[in-house]
CSV table of C-alpha atoms and ligand atoms in Angstrom, one decimal:
chain,number,residue,atom,x,y,z
Z,1,MET,CA,-187.2,-93.3,-143.0
Z,2,ASP,CA,-187.2,-90.1,-145.5
Z,3,THR,CA,-184.4,-89.4,-148.0
Z,4,SER,CA,-182.4,-87.1,-145.9
Z,5,ARG,CA,-182.3,-89.0,-143.2
Z,6,ARG,CA,-181.1,-92.2,-145.5
Z,7,ASP,CA,-178.6,-90.2,-147.1
Z,8,PHE,CA,-177.4,-88.8,-143.9
Z,9,LEU,CA,-176.6,-92.2,-142.6
Z,10,ARG,CA,-175.2,-93.1,-146.0
Z,11,ILE,CA,-172.6,-90.5,-145.6
Z,12,ALA,CA,-172.1,-91.3,-141.7
Z,13,GLY,CA,-171.5,-94.9,-143.0
Z,14,GLY,CA,-168.6,-93.2,-145.8
Z,15,VAL,CA,-166.6,-92.5,-142.8
Z,16,ALA,CA,-166.9,-95.2,-140.6
Z,17,ALA,CA,-163.3,-95.9,-141.8
Z,18,THR,CA,-162.0,-93.4,-139.7
Z,19,GLY,CA,-164.3,-94.1,-136.5
Z,20,ALA,CA,-164.9,-90.9,-134.5
Z,21,LEU,CA,-166.6,-89.1,-137.3
Z,22,ALA,CA,-169.0,-91.7,-137.9
Z,23,GLY,CA,-170.0,-91.7,-134.0
Z,24,VAL,CA,-170.3,-87.8,-134.1
Z,25,LEU,CA,-172.3,-88.1,-137.0
Z,26,THR,CA,-174.7,-90.8,-136.2
Z,27,GLN,CA,-174.9,-89.9,-132.7
Z,28,ASN,CA,-176.1,-86.6,-134.0
Z,29,ALA,CA,-178.7,-88.2,-136.4
Z,30,GLY,CA,-180.1,-90.0,-133.3
Z,31,ALA,CA,-180.3,-87.2,-131.2
Z,32,ALA,CA,-182.2,-85.3,-133.4
Z,33,GLU,CA,-185.0,-88.1,-133.4
Z,34,ALA,CA,-184.8,-89.3,-129.9
Z,35,GLY,CA,-183.5,-85.9,-128.1
Z,36,THR,CA,-180.5,-88.0,-126.5
Z,37,LEU,CA,-176.9,-87.6,-127.1
Z,38,THR,CA,-174.4,-90.8,-125.8
Z,39,PRO,CA,-171.3,-89.0,-124.6
Z,40,HIS,CA,-167.7,-88.8,-126.4
Z,41,GLU,CA,-165.3,-91.4,-124.9
Z,42,LEU,CA,-161.7,-91.0,-124.9
Z,43,PRO,CA,-160.0,-93.9,-126.6
Z,44,PRO,CA,-157.0,-95.8,-125.0
Z,45,LEU,CA,-153.7,-95.6,-126.9
Z,46,PRO,CA,-152.9,-99.1,-128.6
Z,47,TYR,CA,-149.3,-99.0,-126.7
Z,48,ASN,CA,-147.8,-97.6,-123.7
Z,49,TYR,CA,-147.1,-93.7,-123.3
Z,50,ASP,CA,-143.3,-94.6,-123.9
Z,51,ALA,CA,-143.4,-96.8,-126.9
Z,52,LEU,CA,-142.6,-94.3,-129.2
Z,53,GLU,CA,-139.4,-93.3,-127.8
Z,54,PRO,CA,-137.1,-91.7,-128.4
Z,55,TYR,CA,-139.1,-90.3,-131.1
Z,56,ILE,CA,-141.8,-89.1,-129.1
Z,57,ASP,CA,-141.2,-88.9,-125.5
Z,58,ALA,CA,-143.0,-90.3,-123.0
Z,59,THR,CA,-144.2,-87.3,-121.2
Z,60,THR,CA,-145.3,-85.5,-124.4
Z,61,MET,CA,-147.8,-88.6,-125.0
Z,62,GLU,CA,-149.0,-88.7,-121.8
Z,63,LEU,CA,-150.0,-84.9,-121.4
Z,64,HIS,CA,-151.1,-85.1,-124.9
Z,65,HIS,CA,-153.5,-88.0,-124.4
Z,66,THR,CA,-154.7,-87.6,-120.7
Z,67,LYS,CA,-155.0,-83.4,-120.9
Z,68,HIS,CA,-155.2,-82.4,-124.6
Z,69,HIS,CA,-157.6,-85.1,-126.0
Z,70,ALA,CA,-159.6,-85.4,-123.2
Z,71,ALA,CA,-160.4,-81.7,-123.4
Z,72,TYR,CA,-161.6,-82.4,-127.1
Z,73,VAL,CA,-163.8,-85.1,-125.7
Z,74,ASN,CA,-165.2,-83.1,-122.8
Z,75,GLY,CA,-165.2,-79.9,-125.0
Z,76,LEU,CA,-167.5,-82.1,-127.7
Z,77,ASN,CA,-169.5,-83.7,-125.3
Z,78,ALA,CA,-170.4,-79.9,-123.7
Z,79,ALA,CA,-171.1,-78.2,-127.3
Z,80,GLU,CA,-173.3,-80.9,-128.4
Z,81,ALA,CA,-175.2,-80.3,-124.9
Z,82,ALA,CA,-175.4,-76.7,-125.3
Z,83,LEU,CA,-176.3,-76.9,-129.0
Z,84,ALA,CA,-179.4,-79.0,-128.0
Z,85,GLN,CA,-180.2,-77.0,-125.6
Z,86,ALA,CA,-180.0,-73.6,-127.7
Z,87,ARG,CA,-182.0,-75.7,-130.5
Z,88,ALA,CA,-184.4,-76.5,-128.1
Z,89,SER,CA,-184.7,-72.5,-126.9
Z,90,GLY,CA,-185.0,-71.6,-130.4
Z,91,ASP,CA,-181.9,-69.2,-129.9
Z,92,PHE,CA,-180.3,-70.0,-133.0
Z,93,ALA,CA,-177.4,-67.7,-132.5
Z,94,LEU,CA,-176.2,-69.7,-129.6
Z,95,ALA,CA,-177.0,-72.7,-131.4
Z,96,GLN,CA,-174.6,-71.3,-134.1
Z,97,TYR,CA,-171.6,-70.6,-131.7
Z,98,TRP,CA,-171.9,-74.2,-130.3
Z,99,SER,CA,-172.5,-75.8,-133.5
Z,100,LYS,CA,-168.6,-74.1,-134.0
Z,101,ARG,CA,-167.3,-75.2,-130.5
Z,102,ALA,CA,-168.8,-78.7,-131.6
Z,103,ALA,CA,-166.9,-78.6,-135.0
Z,104,PHE,CA,-163.7,-77.2,-133.5
Z,105,ASN,CA,-163.6,-80.0,-130.3
Z,106,GLY,CA,-164.9,-82.8,-132.7
Z,107,GLY,CA,-162.3,-82.1,-135.1
Z,108,GLY,CA,-160.1,-82.7,-132.6
Z,109,HIS,CA,-161.0,-86.0,-131.0
Z,110,PHE,CA,-161.7,-87.1,-134.6
Z,111,LEU,CA,-158.1,-86.5,-135.8
Z,112,HIS,CA,-156.6,-87.2,-132.4
Z,113,SER,CA,-158.3,-90.9,-132.3
Z,114,MET,CA,-157.2,-91.3,-135.5
Z,115,PHE,CA,-153.4,-90.0,-134.9
Z,116,TRP,CA,-152.8,-92.6,-132.0
Z,117,LYS,CA,-153.6,-95.6,-134.7
Z,118,VAL,CA,-151.3,-94.2,-137.5
Z,119,MET,CA,-148.4,-94.5,-135.3
Z,120,ALA,CA,-146.5,-97.8,-133.5
Z,121,PRO,CA,-143.4,-98.3,-132.0
Z,122,PRO,CA,-140.6,-98.8,-134.4
Z,123,ASP,CA,-140.0,-102.4,-132.9
Z,124,ALA,CA,-143.7,-102.9,-133.8
Z,125,GLY,CA,-144.4,-101.7,-137.4
Z,126,GLY,CA,-143.7,-98.4,-137.1
Z,127,GLY,CA,-141.9,-96.7,-139.5
Z,128,GLY,CA,-140.3,-97.9,-143.0
Z,129,ALA,CA,-142.4,-97.2,-145.9
Z,130,PRO,CA,-145.8,-98.2,-147.2
Z,131,SER,CA,-146.8,-101.4,-149.2
Z,132,GLY,CA,-148.8,-102.6,-151.9
Z,133,GLU,CA,-151.8,-100.6,-153.5
Z,134,LEU,CA,-150.9,-98.0,-150.7
Z,135,ARG,CA,-147.7,-97.6,-152.4
Z,136,ASP,CA,-148.8,-97.9,-156.1
Z,137,LYS,CA,-151.2,-95.0,-155.2
Z,138,ILE,CA,-148.2,-92.7,-153.8
Z,139,GLN,CA,-146.0,-93.5,-156.5
Z,140,ARG,CA,-148.7,-92.8,-158.7
Z,141,ASP,CA,-149.9,-89.4,-157.1
Z,142,PHE,CA,-147.1,-88.1,-156.2
Z,143,GLY,CA,-143.9,-89.8,-158.0
Z,144,GLY,CA,-142.7,-91.8,-155.3
Z,145,PHE,CA,-142.2,-92.4,-151.7
Z,146,ASP,CA,-139.6,-89.7,-151.2
Z,147,ALA,CA,-141.2,-87.3,-152.9
Z,148,PHE,CA,-144.3,-87.7,-151.3
Z,149,LYS,CA,-142.5,-87.4,-148.1
Z,150,LYS,CA,-140.8,-84.5,-149.0
Z,151,GLN,CA,-144.2,-82.2,-149.6
Z,152,PHE,CA,-146.1,-84.3,-146.6
Z,153,SER,CA,-143.3,-82.6,-144.6
Z,154,ALA,CA,-143.1,-79.2,-146.2
Z,155,ALA,CA,-147.1,-79.2,-145.5
Z,156,ALA,CA,-146.7,-80.4,-141.8
Z,157,ALA,CA,-143.8,-78.1,-141.1
Z,158,GLN,CA,-145.3,-74.9,-142.6
Z,159,VAL,CA,-148.9,-75.3,-140.9
Z,160,GLU,CA,-149.4,-71.4,-139.8
Z,161,GLY,CA,-149.8,-71.6,-136.5
Z,162,SER,CA,-151.6,-74.7,-135.0
Z,163,GLY,CA,-152.9,-77.7,-137.1
Z,164,TRP,CA,-152.2,-80.8,-138.7
Z,165,GLY,CA,-150.4,-82.3,-141.6
Z,166,LEU,CA,-153.0,-84.8,-143.4
Z,167,LEU,CA,-152.8,-87.3,-146.1
Z,168,HIS,CA,-156.5,-87.4,-147.9
Z,169,TYR,CA,-158.2,-90.0,-150.0
Z,170,ARG,CA,-160.6,-88.9,-152.3
Z,171,PRO,CA,-162.7,-91.8,-153.4
Z,172,GLU,CA,-164.8,-90.2,-156.3
Z,173,ASP,CA,-161.6,-89.8,-158.5
Z,174,ASP,CA,-159.5,-92.2,-156.3
Z,175,ARG,CA,-156.9,-89.9,-155.3
Z,176,LEU,CA,-154.5,-88.9,-152.7
Z,177,ILE,CA,-154.1,-85.3,-151.5
Z,178,VAL,CA,-151.5,-83.9,-148.9
Z,179,LEU,CA,-153.8,-81.0,-147.4
Z,180,GLN,CA,-152.8,-78.9,-144.0
Z,181,ALA,CA,-155.8,-78.3,-141.6
Z,182,GLU,CA,-155.1,-75.4,-139.1
Z,183,ASN,CA,-156.6,-75.7,-135.7
Z,184,GLN,CA,-158.6,-79.2,-136.0
Z,185,HIS,CA,-160.5,-78.6,-138.7
Z,186,LYS,CA,-160.1,-75.7,-141.3
Z,187,LEU,CA,-158.7,-75.8,-144.7
Z,188,THR,CA,-160.2,-79.3,-145.6
Z,189,VAL,CA,-162.0,-80.4,-148.7
Z,190,TRP,CA,-165.1,-82.0,-149.4
Z,191,GLY,CA,-165.5,-85.7,-150.3
Z,192,ALA,CA,-162.1,-86.6,-148.7
Z,193,TRP,CA,-161.2,-88.4,-146.1
Z,194,PRO,CA,-157.4,-88.6,-144.1
Z,195,ILE,CA,-155.8,-91.6,-143.9
Z,196,LEU,CA,-152.9,-90.4,-142.0
Z,197,GLY,CA,-152.2,-87.1,-139.9
Z,198,ILE,CA,-149.5,-85.6,-137.8
Z,199,ASP,CA,-150.5,-83.0,-135.0
Z,200,VAL,CA,-148.1,-80.1,-135.3
Z,201,TRP,CA,-149.9,-78.0,-132.4
Z,202,GLU,CA,-146.8,-77.1,-130.3
Z,203,HIS,CA,-148.4,-79.6,-127.4
Z,204,ALA,CA,-147.2,-82.6,-129.4
Z,205,TYR,CA,-143.3,-81.8,-129.6
Z,206,TYR,CA,-142.5,-78.7,-128.0
Z,207,LEU,CA,-141.5,-80.2,-124.8
Z,208,LYS,CA,-138.4,-82.3,-126.5
Z,209,TYR,CA,-138.2,-80.2,-129.9
Z,210,GLN,CA,-138.8,-77.1,-129.0
Z,211,ASN,CA,-139.0,-74.8,-131.8
Z,212,ARG,CA,-137.8,-77.2,-134.1
Z,213,ARG,CA,-141.0,-78.7,-135.8
Z,214,ALA,CA,-139.2,-79.7,-139.0
Z,215,ASP,CA,-137.1,-82.2,-136.7
Z,216,TYR,CA,-140.1,-83.2,-135.0
Z,217,VAL,CA,-141.8,-84.1,-138.3
Z,218,ASN,CA,-138.9,-85.8,-139.8
Z,219,ALA,CA,-138.5,-88.1,-136.6
Z,220,TRP,CA,-142.2,-88.9,-136.7
Z,221,TRP,CA,-141.9,-90.6,-139.7
Z,222,ASN,CA,-139.7,-93.7,-137.8
Z,223,VAL,CA,-143.3,-94.3,-136.1
Z,224,VAL,CA,-145.6,-94.2,-138.8
Z,225,ASN,CA,-148.0,-97.2,-138.9
Z,226,TRP,CA,-148.5,-98.0,-142.7
Z,227,GLU,CA,-150.5,-101.1,-141.8
Z,228,GLN,CA,-153.1,-98.9,-140.5
Z,229,VAL,CA,-152.7,-96.2,-143.2
Z,230,ALA,CA,-153.4,-99.3,-145.5
Z,231,GLN,CA,-156.6,-100.2,-143.7
Z,232,ASN,CA,-158.0,-96.5,-143.6
Z,233,LEU,CA,-157.5,-96.6,-147.2
Z,234,GLN,CA,-159.0,-99.7,-148.1
Z,235,ALA,CA,-162.1,-99.1,-145.7
Z,236,LEU,CA,-162.8,-95.9,-147.9
Z,237,ARG,CA,-162.9,-98.1,-150.9
Y,1,MN3,MN1,-153.0,-82.5,-129.9
């Protein structure tokens, strides 16, 4: 195995914590050698569509999962197939176009796959506050859970246009970082991975909350699955 491929697999392994992106990366590594693509698949929700009521309504959850997330999965599969074709034909302007489409749709697939998992019904672990190491790091890096919630809520509520509020962990210096992502993939930082995120595209809340995005963000804290967030952190350490 040459060095670049070994490094690539090491990097891909590093993000295995959050799942979907590792699949994208290792699949592309394989595709470069084998010329085949394994389709990405829509993961099932770990609860029923109405399980996050009254904070997130069942209709929004079903549309969000079966239409929006599914569209990113399909878009990613289509973009990767078209990218492979463009590369094979030597049309690198077209390859660049499809690469951007793959980044957008792949970002959507990755973040939604995480989003479903970092939520849980209020009677099955959703809400409350983090504990243990995660609580301690939040205390250290933000000055407490309430201070963290304020910064994160403001970041999520104030994303310009469509995007995400995200909590990243950066292993290099052991820091938690609050970020905004526009669309599915812009404004990120390198070397840090999301362990918690809220979708603030209008499709995530408009049926129930209309233009009141901040109300949706406030309600969402009641369904955050802190156990999963702690697992996401552990997997990066
Ligand atoms: Mn969405």
